[in-house]
């Protein structure tokens, strides 16, 4: 019996949002597989998300476009491996399949077993996968055991994950990766608020982020108000950072974000991306 916990269940919600992309204009990406992982309960959660803070689902679309581009650019710049960390039901390994780059997935056993079964129904093989809680298993060692080269240039996608993790787990985890792998970039999305102390600047920000949290059915204990911790407490350089809403013009959606009320746009500044570089 597959037991997908509340964090694993969030992957269905994200897939349900992606499944609606063909109805959008402009269309920001093409993920024909997302509908396989959508279900009524997750579609309900996606509707609840939009009710809690209407731009939320648009930001998931922006983030998908952003991480897609990160993978494409990473491979074009010489990455020979792509690791989808907490990849859930994203289908990057198939959408960006490339003879020059090997894909690896890491997620909880129940999530990846479910995904593998769905892919098998459609005659598709799952990318080499490491099953387990990545905060507990030795990720570099586990990946090396399924064909990963610890010394080859690598990009890691850590999308829709950091906010769910215990804050004290982040630096030890990143330091374990950095200690074992010589050259990689890791991209993630995050909230630029101290989520542990719920240190929001305005009451609106609190209500909106906590509404998003409730809709996702999982709590957000972690945020990063200051990215210099990754340079001070781990051996990384911050290579890129910004807000997803700030990408609107580039994504041909400038009028959408410009049309939001000013206070929505303020809250959106809290949802950001970051790329860390090692080596
Ligand atoms: C919100 S979903 C995002 C999935 C995917 N990255 C995307 O954006 O579509 C979060 C995923 O991270 C996985 N995850 C979170 N924490 C994890 C951990 N400690 N170990 C393994 N997987 C984890 C969950 O199982 C889930 O599949």
PDB file of C-alpha atoms and ligand atoms in Angstrom:
ATOM      1  CA  UNK A   1       0.000   0.000   0.000  1.00  0.00           C
ATOM      2  CA  UNK A   2       1.462   3.336  -1.028  1.00  0.00           C
ATOM      3  CA  UNK A   3       1.539   5.879   1.787  1.00  0.00           C
ATOM      4  CA  UNK A   4       2.246   9.362   0.466  1.00  0.00           C
ATOM      5  CA  UNK A   5       2.665  11.781   3.367  1.00  0.00           C
ATOM      6  CA  UNK A   6       1.556  15.403   3.402  1.00  0.00           C
ATOM      7  CA  UNK A   7       4.773  16.676   1.817  1.00  0.00           C
ATOM      8  CA  UNK A   8       4.656  13.986  -0.869  1.00  0.00           C
ATOM      9  CA  UNK A   9       1.006  14.889  -1.545  1.00  0.00           C
ATOM     10  CA  UNK A  10       2.032  18.441  -2.473  1.00  0.00           C
ATOM     11  CA  UNK A  11       3.557  16.998  -5.666  1.00  0.00           C
ATOM     12  CA  UNK A  12       0.026  16.171  -6.921  1.00  0.00           C
ATOM     13  CA  UNK A  13      -1.059  19.777  -6.373  1.00  0.00           C
ATOM     14  CA  UNK A  14       1.856  21.145  -8.414  1.00  0.00           C
ATOM     15  CA  UNK A  15       1.192  18.601 -11.200  1.00  0.00           C
ATOM     16  CA  UNK A  16      -2.482  19.658 -11.219  1.00  0.00           C
ATOM     17  CA  UNK A  17      -1.479  23.294 -11.720  1.00  0.00           C
ATOM     18  CA  UNK A  18       0.900  22.322 -14.556  1.00  0.00           C
ATOM     19  CA  UNK A  19      -1.784  20.206 -16.197  1.00  0.00           C
ATOM     20  CA  UNK A  20      -3.784  23.408 -16.879  1.00  0.00           C
ATOM     21  CA  UNK A  21      -0.977  25.096 -18.828  1.00  0.00           C
ATOM     22  CA  UNK A  22      -2.415  24.390 -22.317  1.00  0.00           C
ATOM     23  CA  UNK A  23      -5.357  26.656 -21.374  1.00  0.00           C
ATOM     24  CA  UNK A  24      -3.071  29.596 -20.508  1.00  0.00           C
ATOM     25  CA  UNK A  25      -1.925  32.464 -22.625  1.00  0.00           C
ATOM     26  CA  UNK A  26       0.927  32.928 -23.022  1.00  0.00           C
ATOM     27  CA  UNK A  27       1.742  29.279 -22.453  1.00  0.00           C
ATOM     28  CA  UNK A  28       4.962  29.185 -20.414  1.00  0.00           C
ATOM     29  CA  UNK A  29       5.917  25.533 -20.811  1.00  0.00           C
ATOM     30  CA  UNK A  30       4.801  22.251 -22.237  1.00  0.00           C
ATOM     31  CA  UNK A  31       4.318  19.365 -19.805  1.00  0.00           C
ATOM     32  CA  UNK A  32       1.998  16.857 -21.465  1.00  0.00           C
ATOM     33  CA  UNK A  33       2.617  14.397 -18.597  1.00  0.00           C
ATOM     34  CA  UNK A  34       1.296  16.561 -15.765  1.00  0.00           C
ATOM     35  CA  UNK A  35      -2.293  15.385 -16.251  1.00  0.00           C
ATOM     36  CA  UNK A  36      -1.248  11.820 -15.329  1.00  0.00           C
ATOM     37  CA  UNK A  37      -0.514  13.039 -11.800  1.00  0.00           C
ATOM     38  CA  UNK A  38      -3.534  15.275 -11.351  1.00  0.00           C
ATOM     39  CA  UNK A  39      -6.563  14.178  -9.351  1.00  0.00           C
ATOM     40  CA  UNK A  40      -9.734  15.749  -7.983  1.00  0.00           C
ATOM     41  CA  UNK A  41      -8.397  16.249  -4.467  1.00  0.00           C
ATOM     42  CA  UNK A  42      -5.247  17.958  -5.755  1.00  0.00           C
ATOM     43  CA  UNK A  43      -7.274  20.124  -8.157  1.00  0.00           C
ATOM     44  CA  UNK A  44      -9.349  21.177  -5.129  1.00  0.00           C
ATOM     45  CA  UNK A  45      -6.156  22.137  -3.281  1.00  0.00           C
ATOM     46  CA  UNK A  46      -5.002  24.144  -6.326  1.00  0.00           C
ATOM     47  CA  UNK A  47      -8.339  26.027  -6.299  1.00  0.00           C
ATOM     48  CA  UNK A  48      -7.928  26.654  -2.565  1.00  0.00           C
ATOM     49  CA  UNK A  49      -4.440  27.995  -3.258  1.00  0.00           C
ATOM     50  CA  UNK A  50      -5.791  30.480  -5.757  1.00  0.00           C
ATOM     51  CA  UNK A  51      -8.525  31.516  -3.312  1.00  0.00           C
ATOM     52  CA  UNK A  52      -5.961  32.080  -0.540  1.00  0.00           C
ATOM     53  CA  UNK A  53      -3.775  34.275  -2.748  1.00  0.00           C
ATOM     54  CA  UNK A  54      -4.760  34.553  -6.423  1.00  0.00           C
ATOM     55  CA  UNK A  55      -1.235  34.966  -7.891  1.00  0.00           C
ATOM     56  CA  UNK A  56      -0.018  31.700  -6.274  1.00  0.00           C
ATOM     57  CA  UNK A  57      -0.716  29.404  -9.208  1.00  0.00           C
ATOM     58  CA  UNK A  58       0.780  31.919 -11.639  1.00  0.00           C
ATOM     59  CA  UNK A  59       3.944  31.888  -9.525  1.00  0.00           C
ATOM     60  CA  UNK A  60       4.068  28.076  -9.786  1.00  0.00           C
ATOM     61  CA  UNK A  61       3.916  28.518 -13.576  1.00  0.00           C
ATOM     62  CA  UNK A  62       6.692  31.135 -13.476  1.00  0.00           C
ATOM     63  CA  UNK A  63       8.796  28.869 -11.311  1.00  0.00           C
ATOM     64  CA  UNK A  64       8.340  25.936 -13.697  1.00  0.00           C
ATOM     65  CA  UNK A  65       9.493  28.111 -16.571  1.00  0.00           C
ATOM     66  CA  UNK A  66      12.456  29.340 -14.508  1.00  0.00           C
ATOM     67  CA  UNK A  67      13.661  25.848 -13.523  1.00  0.00           C
ATOM     68  CA  UNK A  68      13.166  24.582 -17.087  1.00  0.00           C
ATOM     69  CA  UNK A  69      15.468  27.330 -18.275  1.00  0.00           C
ATOM     70  CA  UNK A  70      17.972  26.521 -15.513  1.00  0.00           C
ATOM     71  CA  UNK A  71      18.201  22.945 -16.810  1.00  0.00           C
ATOM     72  CA  UNK A  72      18.448  23.975 -20.472  1.00  0.00           C
ATOM     73  CA  UNK A  73      21.143  26.553 -19.746  1.00  0.00           C
ATOM     74  CA  UNK A  74      22.982  24.176 -17.405  1.00  0.00           C
ATOM     75  CA  UNK A  75      23.263  21.516 -20.101  1.00  0.00           C
ATOM     76  CA  UNK A  76      24.199  24.095 -22.735  1.00  0.00           C
ATOM     77  CA  UNK A  77      26.940  25.378 -20.393  1.00  0.00           C
ATOM     78  CA  UNK A  78      28.443  21.915 -19.971  1.00  0.00           C
ATOM     79  CA  UNK A  79      26.574  20.111 -17.167  1.00  0.00           C
ATOM     80  CA  UNK A  80      26.720  16.370 -17.812  1.00  0.00           C
ATOM     81  CA  UNK A  81      24.312  15.400 -15.037  1.00  0.00           C
ATOM     82  CA  UNK A  82      21.017  16.767 -13.743  1.00  0.00           C
ATOM     83  CA  UNK A  83      19.713  15.780 -10.307  1.00  0.00           C
ATOM     84  CA  UNK A  84      16.049  16.369  -9.483  1.00  0.00           C
ATOM     85  CA  UNK A  85      16.068  16.641  -5.718  1.00  0.00           C
ATOM     86  CA  UNK A  86      12.574  16.170  -4.333  1.00  0.00           C
ATOM     87  CA  UNK A  87      11.537  16.093  -7.984  1.00  0.00           C
ATOM     88  CA  UNK A  88       8.088  14.662  -7.223  1.00  0.00           C
ATOM     89  CA  UNK A  89       6.087  14.278 -10.421  1.00  0.00           C
ATOM     90  CA  UNK A  90       8.045  16.724 -12.502  1.00  0.00           C
ATOM     91  CA  UNK A  91       9.007  15.214 -15.849  1.00  0.00           C
ATOM     92  CA  UNK A  92      12.215  17.122 -16.563  1.00  0.00           C
ATOM     93  CA  UNK A  93      14.093  13.851 -17.142  1.00  0.00           C
ATOM     94  CA  UNK A  94      11.829  13.093 -20.094  1.00  0.00           C
ATOM     95  CA  UNK A  95      11.103  16.590 -21.359  1.00  0.00           C
ATOM     96  CA  UNK A  96      14.817  17.520 -21.435  1.00  0.00           C
ATOM     97  CA  UNK A  97      16.218  14.072 -22.293  1.00  0.00           C
ATOM     98  CA  UNK A  98      19.614  14.703 -23.880  1.00  0.00           C
ATOM     99  CA  UNK A  99      22.373  12.306 -24.953  1.00  0.00           C
ATOM    100  CA  UNK A 100      24.936  14.629 -23.307  1.00  0.00           C
ATOM    101  CA  UNK A 101      23.333  14.725 -19.848  1.00  0.00           C
ATOM    102  CA  UNK A 102      22.215  11.961 -17.494  1.00  0.00           C
ATOM    103  CA  UNK A 103      19.214  12.623 -15.236  1.00  0.00           C
ATOM    104  CA  UNK A 104      18.797  11.299 -11.687  1.00  0.00           C
ATOM    105  CA  UNK A 105      15.825  11.624  -9.361  1.00  0.00           C
ATOM    106  CA  UNK A 106      15.714  11.695  -5.580  1.00  0.00           C
ATOM    107  CA  UNK A 107      12.459  11.568  -3.642  1.00  0.00           C
ATOM    108  CA  UNK A 108      10.573   9.568  -1.076  1.00  0.00           C
ATOM    109  CA  UNK A 109      10.019   5.920  -1.871  1.00  0.00           C
ATOM    110  CA  UNK A 110       6.221   6.179  -1.998  1.00  0.00           C
ATOM    111  CA  UNK A 111       6.299   9.154  -4.403  1.00  0.00           C
ATOM    112  CA  UNK A 112       8.805   7.538  -6.767  1.00  0.00           C
ATOM    113  CA  UNK A 113       7.095   4.143  -6.664  1.00  0.00           C
ATOM    114  CA  UNK A 114       3.811   5.787  -7.585  1.00  0.00           C
ATOM    115  CA  UNK A 115       5.510   7.737 -10.383  1.00  0.00           C
ATOM    116  CA  UNK A 116       7.278   4.655 -11.698  1.00  0.00           C
ATOM    117  CA  UNK A 117       3.987   2.733 -11.815  1.00  0.00           C
ATOM    118  CA  UNK A 118       2.239   5.524 -13.755  1.00  0.00           C
ATOM    119  CA  UNK A 119       5.139   5.839 -16.198  1.00  0.00           C
ATOM    120  CA  UNK A 120       5.211   2.069 -16.700  1.00  0.00           C
ATOM    121  CA  UNK A 121       1.498   2.159 -17.624  1.00  0.00           C
ATOM    122  CA  UNK A 122       2.504   4.513 -20.438  1.00  0.00           C
ATOM    123  CA  UNK A 123       5.546   2.488 -21.462  1.00  0.00           C
ATOM    124  CA  UNK A 124       8.038   5.036 -20.119  1.00  0.00           C
ATOM    125  CA  UNK A 125      11.023   4.128 -17.995  1.00  0.00           C
ATOM    126  CA  UNK A 126      11.755   6.089 -14.827  1.00  0.00           C
ATOM    127  CA  UNK A 127      15.175   7.835 -14.725  1.00  0.00           C
ATOM    128  CA  UNK A 128      17.700   6.264 -12.310  1.00  0.00           C
ATOM    129  CA  UNK A 129      16.274   7.090  -8.901  1.00  0.00           C
ATOM    130  CA  UNK A 130      17.380   7.262  -5.307  1.00  0.00           C
ATOM    131  CA  UNK A 131      14.480   6.423  -3.006  1.00  0.00           C
ATOM    132  CA  UNK A 132      14.422   7.868   0.500  1.00  0.00           C
ATOM    133  CA  UNK A 133      14.394  10.904   2.749  1.00  0.00           C
ATOM    134  CA  UNK A 134      17.318  12.890   1.371  1.00  0.00           C
ATOM    135  CA  UNK A 135      17.938  14.451   4.779  1.00  0.00           C
ATOM    136  CA  UNK A 136      18.608  10.987   6.183  1.00  0.00           C
ATOM    137  CA  UNK A 137      20.224   8.963   3.417  1.00  0.00           C
ATOM    138  CA  UNK A 138      23.735   9.663   2.091  1.00  0.00           C
ATOM    139  CA  UNK A 139      22.667  11.319  -1.190  1.00  0.00           C
ATOM    140  CA  UNK A 140      26.092  11.526  -2.944  1.00  0.00           C
ATOM    141  CA  UNK A 141      26.896   7.931  -2.029  1.00  0.00           C
ATOM    142  CA  UNK A 142      23.419   6.731  -3.003  1.00  0.00           C
ATOM    143  CA  UNK A 143      23.601   8.547  -6.334  1.00  0.00           C
ATOM    144  CA  UNK A 144      27.086   7.157  -7.008  1.00  0.00           C
ATOM    145  CA  UNK A 145      25.563   3.714  -6.490  1.00  0.00           C
ATOM    146  CA  UNK A 146      23.170   4.263  -9.422  1.00  0.00           C
ATOM    147  CA  UNK A 147      25.710   5.598 -11.895  1.00  0.00           C
ATOM    148  CA  UNK A 148      26.231   9.231 -10.827  1.00  0.00           C
ATOM    149  CA  UNK A 149      29.761  10.619 -11.259  1.00  0.00           C
ATOM    150  CA  UNK A 150      30.667  12.720  -8.202  1.00  0.00           C
ATOM    151  CA  UNK A 151      33.235  14.656 -10.239  1.00  0.00           C
ATOM    152  CA  UNK A 152      31.270  15.461 -13.389  1.00  0.00           C
ATOM    153  CA  UNK A 153      29.747  18.938 -13.819  1.00  0.00           C
ATOM    154  CA  UNK A 154      26.225  18.789 -12.438  1.00  0.00           C
ATOM    155  CA  UNK A 155      23.139  20.907 -11.962  1.00  0.00           C
ATOM    156  CA  UNK A 156      20.711  20.126  -9.164  1.00  0.00           C
ATOM    157  CA  UNK A 157      17.085  21.259  -9.216  1.00  0.00           C
ATOM    158  CA  UNK A 158      15.595  21.632  -5.741  1.00  0.00           C
ATOM    159  CA  UNK A 159      12.191  22.971  -6.722  1.00  0.00           C
ATOM    160  CA  UNK A 160       9.301  23.367  -4.289  1.00  0.00           C
ATOM    161  CA  UNK A 161      11.223  21.867  -1.378  1.00  0.00           C
ATOM    162  CA  UNK A 162      13.091  24.231   0.940  1.00  0.00           C
ATOM    163  CA  UNK A 163      10.027  25.670   2.639  1.00  0.00           C
ATOM    164  CA  UNK A 164       8.904  22.222   3.868  1.00  0.00           C
ATOM    165  CA  UNK A 165      12.201  21.237   5.496  1.00  0.00           C
ATOM    166  CA  UNK A 166      13.254  21.634   9.137  1.00  0.00           C
ATOM    167  CA  UNK A 167      15.414  24.809   9.222  1.00  0.00           C
ATOM    168  CA  UNK A 168      18.257  23.126  11.113  1.00  0.00           C
ATOM    169  CA  UNK A 169      18.544  20.453   8.397  1.00  0.00           C
ATOM    170  CA  UNK A 170      19.456  22.778   5.519  1.00  0.00           C
ATOM    171  CA  UNK A 171      23.122  23.619   6.153  1.00  0.00           C
ATOM    172  CA  UNK A 172      24.210  20.103   7.201  1.00  0.00           C
ATOM    173  CA  UNK A 173      22.498  18.745   4.077  1.00  0.00           C
ATOM    174  CA  UNK A 174      24.113  21.273   1.715  1.00  0.00           C
ATOM    175  CA  UNK A 175      27.494  20.794   3.369  1.00  0.00           C
ATOM    176  CA  UNK A 176      27.241  17.029   2.840  1.00  0.00           C
ATOM    177  CA  UNK A 177      26.610  17.613  -0.863  1.00  0.00           C
ATOM    178  CA  UNK A 178      29.438  20.149  -1.103  1.00  0.00           C
ATOM    179  CA  UNK A 179      31.833  17.820   0.731  1.00  0.00           C
ATOM    180  CA  UNK A 180      31.282  14.993  -1.738  1.00  0.00           C
ATOM    181  CA  UNK A 181      30.833  16.731  -5.088  1.00  0.00           C
ATOM    182  CA  UNK A 182      33.479  18.938  -6.635  1.00  0.00           C
ATOM    183  CA  UNK A 183      31.506  21.048  -9.102  1.00  0.00           C
ATOM    184  CA  UNK A 184      27.808  21.746  -9.149  1.00  0.00           C
ATOM    185  CA  UNK A 185      25.106  24.373  -9.148  1.00  0.00           C
ATOM    186  CA  UNK A 186      21.915  23.968  -7.167  1.00  0.00           C
ATOM    187  CA  UNK A 187      18.795  26.045  -7.837  1.00  0.00           C
ATOM    188  CA  UNK A 188      15.904  26.365  -5.414  1.00  0.00           C
ATOM    189  CA  UNK A 189      12.867  28.492  -4.628  1.00  0.00           C
ATOM    190  CA  UNK A 190      12.365  29.935  -1.172  1.00  0.00           C
ATOM    191  CA  UNK A 191      10.545  32.467   0.979  1.00  0.00           C
ATOM    192  CA  UNK A 192      12.705  35.416   2.013  1.00  0.00           C
ATOM    193  CA  UNK A 193      11.129  35.538   5.470  1.00  0.00           C
ATOM    194  CA  UNK A 194      12.195  33.995   8.750  1.00  0.00           C
ATOM    195  CA  UNK A 195       9.385  31.422   8.609  1.00  0.00           C
ATOM    196  CA  UNK A 196      10.364  29.774  11.878  1.00  0.00           C
ATOM    197  CA  UNK A 197       9.721  32.978  13.845  1.00  0.00           C
ATOM    198  CA  UNK A 198       6.965  34.038  11.397  1.00  0.00           C
ATOM    199  CA  UNK A 199       8.697  37.373  11.121  1.00  0.00           C
ATOM    200  CA  UNK A 200       6.423  38.969   8.487  1.00  0.00           C
ATOM    201  CA  UNK A 201       6.619  42.636   7.677  1.00  0.00           C
ATOM    202  CA  UNK A 202       2.850  43.017   7.275  1.00  0.00           C
ATOM    203  CA  UNK A 203      -0.232  41.190   8.481  1.00  0.00           C
ATOM    204  CA  UNK A 204      -1.300  40.735   4.826  1.00  0.00           C
ATOM    205  CA  UNK A 205       1.912  38.849   4.107  1.00  0.00           C
ATOM    206  CA  UNK A 206       1.236  36.546   7.060  1.00  0.00           C
ATOM    207  CA  UNK A 207      -2.381  35.883   6.071  1.00  0.00           C
ATOM    208  CA  UNK A 208      -1.422  35.145   2.448  1.00  0.00           C
ATOM    209  CA  UNK A 209       1.520  32.847   3.127  1.00  0.00           C
ATOM    210  CA  UNK A 210      -0.345  31.008   5.857  1.00  0.00           C
ATOM    211  CA  UNK A 211      -3.318  30.630   3.494  1.00  0.00           C
ATOM    212  CA  UNK A 212      -0.985  29.105   0.883  1.00  0.00           C
ATOM    213  CA  UNK A 213       0.408  26.798   3.557  1.00  0.00           C
ATOM    214  CA  UNK A 214      -3.079  25.591   4.513  1.00  0.00           C
ATOM    215  CA  UNK A 215      -4.066  25.038   0.887  1.00  0.00           C
ATOM    216  CA  UNK A 216      -0.929  22.945   0.312  1.00  0.00           C
ATOM    217  CA  UNK A 217      -1.789  20.919   3.433  1.00  0.00           C
ATOM    218  CA  UNK A 218       1.752  21.117   4.775  1.00  0.00           C
ATOM    219  CA  UNK A 219       3.611  23.636   6.900  1.00  0.00           C
ATOM    220  CA  UNK A 220       6.415  25.957   5.812  1.00  0.00           C
ATOM    221  CA  UNK A 221       8.926  26.070   8.653  1.00  0.00           C
ATOM    222  CA  UNK A 222      11.827  27.440   6.614  1.00  0.00           C
ATOM    223  CA  UNK A 223      12.677  30.672   4.846  1.00  0.00           C
ATOM    224  CA  UNK A 224      15.885  32.576   4.156  1.00  0.00           C
ATOM    225  CA  UNK A 225      15.773  36.327   4.864  1.00  0.00           C
ATOM    226  CA  UNK A 226      19.494  36.579   4.031  1.00  0.00           C
ATOM    227  CA  UNK A 227      21.290  34.463   1.415  1.00  0.00           C
ATOM    228  CA  UNK A 228      24.768  35.223   2.759  1.00  0.00           C
ATOM    229  CA  UNK A 229      24.339  32.251   5.142  1.00  0.00           C
ATOM    230  CA  UNK A 230      25.051  29.981   2.167  1.00  0.00           C
ATOM    231  CA  UNK A 231      28.411  31.693   1.720  1.00  0.00           C
ATOM    232  CA  UNK A 232      29.219  31.906   5.435  1.00  0.00           C
ATOM    233  CA  UNK A 233      28.000  28.525   6.675  1.00  0.00           C
ATOM    234  CA  UNK A 234      28.611  26.475   3.528  1.00  0.00           C
ATOM    235  CA  UNK A 235      31.160  26.702   0.676  1.00  0.00           C
ATOM    236  CA  UNK A 236      28.867  28.253  -1.926  1.00  0.00           C
ATOM    237  CA  UNK A 237      28.705  31.418  -3.957  1.00  0.00           C
ATOM    238  CA  UNK A 238      25.272  32.914  -4.639  1.00  0.00           C
ATOM    239  CA  UNK A 239      25.317  32.912  -8.448  1.00  0.00           C
ATOM    240  CA  UNK A 240      21.793  34.185  -9.068  1.00  0.00           C
ATOM    241  CA  UNK A 241      18.738  35.316  -7.135  1.00  0.00           C
ATOM    242  CA  UNK A 242      15.548  37.259  -7.670  1.00  0.00           C
ATOM    243  CA  UNK A 243      11.783  37.175  -7.285  1.00  0.00           C
ATOM    244  CA  UNK A 244       9.618  35.091  -9.602  1.00  0.00           C
ATOM    245  CA  UNK A 245       7.290  38.050 -10.119  1.00  0.00           C
ATOM    246  CA  UNK A 246      10.336  39.989 -11.333  1.00  0.00           C
ATOM    247  CA  UNK A 247      10.587  37.580 -14.302  1.00  0.00           C
ATOM    248  CA  UNK A 248       7.140  38.531 -15.607  1.00  0.00           C
ATOM    249  CA  UNK A 249       8.343  40.773 -18.459  1.00  0.00           C
ATOM    250  CA  UNK A 250      10.836  38.172 -19.624  1.00  0.00           C
ATOM    251  CA  UNK A 251       8.075  35.564 -19.625  1.00  0.00           C
ATOM    252  CA  UNK A 252       5.743  37.716 -21.707  1.00  0.00           C
ATOM    253  CA  UNK A 253       3.454  38.191 -18.692  1.00  0.00           C
ATOM    254  CA  UNK A 254       4.397  41.691 -17.600  1.00  0.00           C
ATOM    255  CA  UNK A 255       0.825  42.953 -17.906  1.00  0.00           C
ATOM    256  CA  UNK A 256      -0.449  40.169 -15.607  1.00  0.00           C
ATOM    257  CA  UNK A 257       1.807  41.171 -12.723  1.00  0.00           C
ATOM    258  CA  UNK A 258       1.460  44.906 -13.424  1.00  0.00           C
ATOM    259  CA  UNK A 259      -2.305  44.433 -13.126  1.00  0.00           C
ATOM    260  CA  UNK A 260      -2.082  43.058  -9.589  1.00  0.00           C
ATOM    261  CA  UNK A 261      -2.879  45.405  -6.684  1.00  0.00           C
ATOM    262  CA  UNK A 262       0.218  47.026  -5.198  1.00  0.00           C
ATOM    263  CA  UNK A 263      -0.018  45.052  -1.947  1.00  0.00           C
ATOM    264  CA  UNK A 264      -0.130  41.718  -3.844  1.00  0.00           C
ATOM    265  CA  UNK A 265       3.018  42.735  -5.661  1.00  0.00           C
ATOM    266  CA  UNK A 266       4.648  43.488  -2.304  1.00  0.00           C
ATOM    267  CA  UNK A 267       3.787  40.009  -0.985  1.00  0.00           C
ATOM    268  CA  UNK A 268       5.118  38.437  -4.196  1.00  0.00           C
ATOM    269  CA  UNK A 269       8.559  39.883  -3.455  1.00  0.00           C
ATOM    270  CA  UNK A 270       8.835  37.210  -0.760  1.00  0.00           C
ATOM    271  CA  UNK A 271       8.778  34.289  -3.215  1.00  0.00           C
ATOM    272  CA  UNK A 272      12.193  33.971  -4.804  1.00  0.00           C
ATOM    273  CA  UNK A 273      14.721  31.790  -6.576  1.00  0.00           C
ATOM    274  CA  UNK A 274      18.392  31.269  -5.822  1.00  0.00           C
ATOM    275  CA  UNK A 275      21.252  29.461  -7.554  1.00  0.00           C
ATOM    276  CA  UNK A 276      24.230  28.390  -5.451  1.00  0.00           C
ATOM    277  CA  UNK A 277      27.516  27.471  -7.075  1.00  0.00           C
ATOM    278  CA  UNK A 278      30.104  25.096  -5.703  1.00  0.00           C
ATOM    279  CA  UNK A 279      33.537  24.908  -7.283  1.00  0.00           C
TER     280      UNK A 279
HETATM  281  C1  LIG B   1       5.948  20.469  -3.666  1.00  0.00           C
HETATM  282  S1  LIG B   1       6.577  18.918  -4.255  1.00  0.00           S
HETATM  283  C2  LIG B   1       7.531  19.548  -5.592  1.00  0.00           C
HETATM  284  C3  LIG B   1       7.827  18.505  -6.598  1.00  0.00           C
HETATM  285  C4  LIG B   1       8.622  18.985  -7.819  1.00  0.00           C
HETATM  286  N1  LIG B   1       9.947  19.410  -7.463  1.00  0.00           N
HETATM  287  C5  LIG B   1       7.864  20.054  -8.540  1.00  0.00           C
HETATM  288  O1  LIG B   1       8.177  21.246  -8.377  1.00  0.00           O
HETATM  289  O2  LIG B   1       6.917  19.692  -9.239  1.00  0.00           O
HETATM  290  C6  LIG B   1       7.826  18.480  -3.039  1.00  0.00           C
HETATM  291  C7  LIG B   1       8.488  17.141  -3.319  1.00  0.00           C
HETATM  292  O3  LIG B   1       9.671  17.042  -2.533  1.00  0.00           O
HETATM  293  C8  LIG B   1       9.722  15.786  -1.916  1.00  0.00           C
HETATM  294  N2  LIG B   1      10.484  15.916  -0.666  1.00  0.00           N
HETATM  295  C9  LIG B   1      10.374  16.908   0.256  1.00  0.00           C
HETATM  296  N3  LIG B   1      11.218  16.691   1.284  1.00  0.00           N
HETATM  297  C10 LIG B   1      11.868  15.526   0.997  1.00  0.00           C
HETATM  298  C11 LIG B   1      12.867  14.779   1.682  1.00  0.00           C
HETATM  299  N4  LIG B   1      13.340  15.178   2.848  1.00  0.00           N
HETATM  300  N5  LIG B   1      13.297  13.632   1.101  1.00  0.00           N
HETATM  301  C12 LIG B   1      12.816  13.221  -0.096  1.00  0.00           C
HETATM  302  N6  LIG B   1      11.876  13.900  -0.793  1.00  0.00           N
HETATM  303  C13 LIG B   1      11.407  15.036  -0.241  1.00  0.00           C
HETATM  304  C14 LIG B   1       8.271  15.406  -1.688  1.00  0.00           C
HETATM  305  O4  LIG B   1       8.120  14.007  -1.537  1.00  0.00           O
HETATM  306  C15 LIG B   1       7.607  15.947  -2.944  1.00  0.00           C
HETATM  307  O5  LIG B   1       7.626  15.007  -3.987  1.00  0.00           O
END
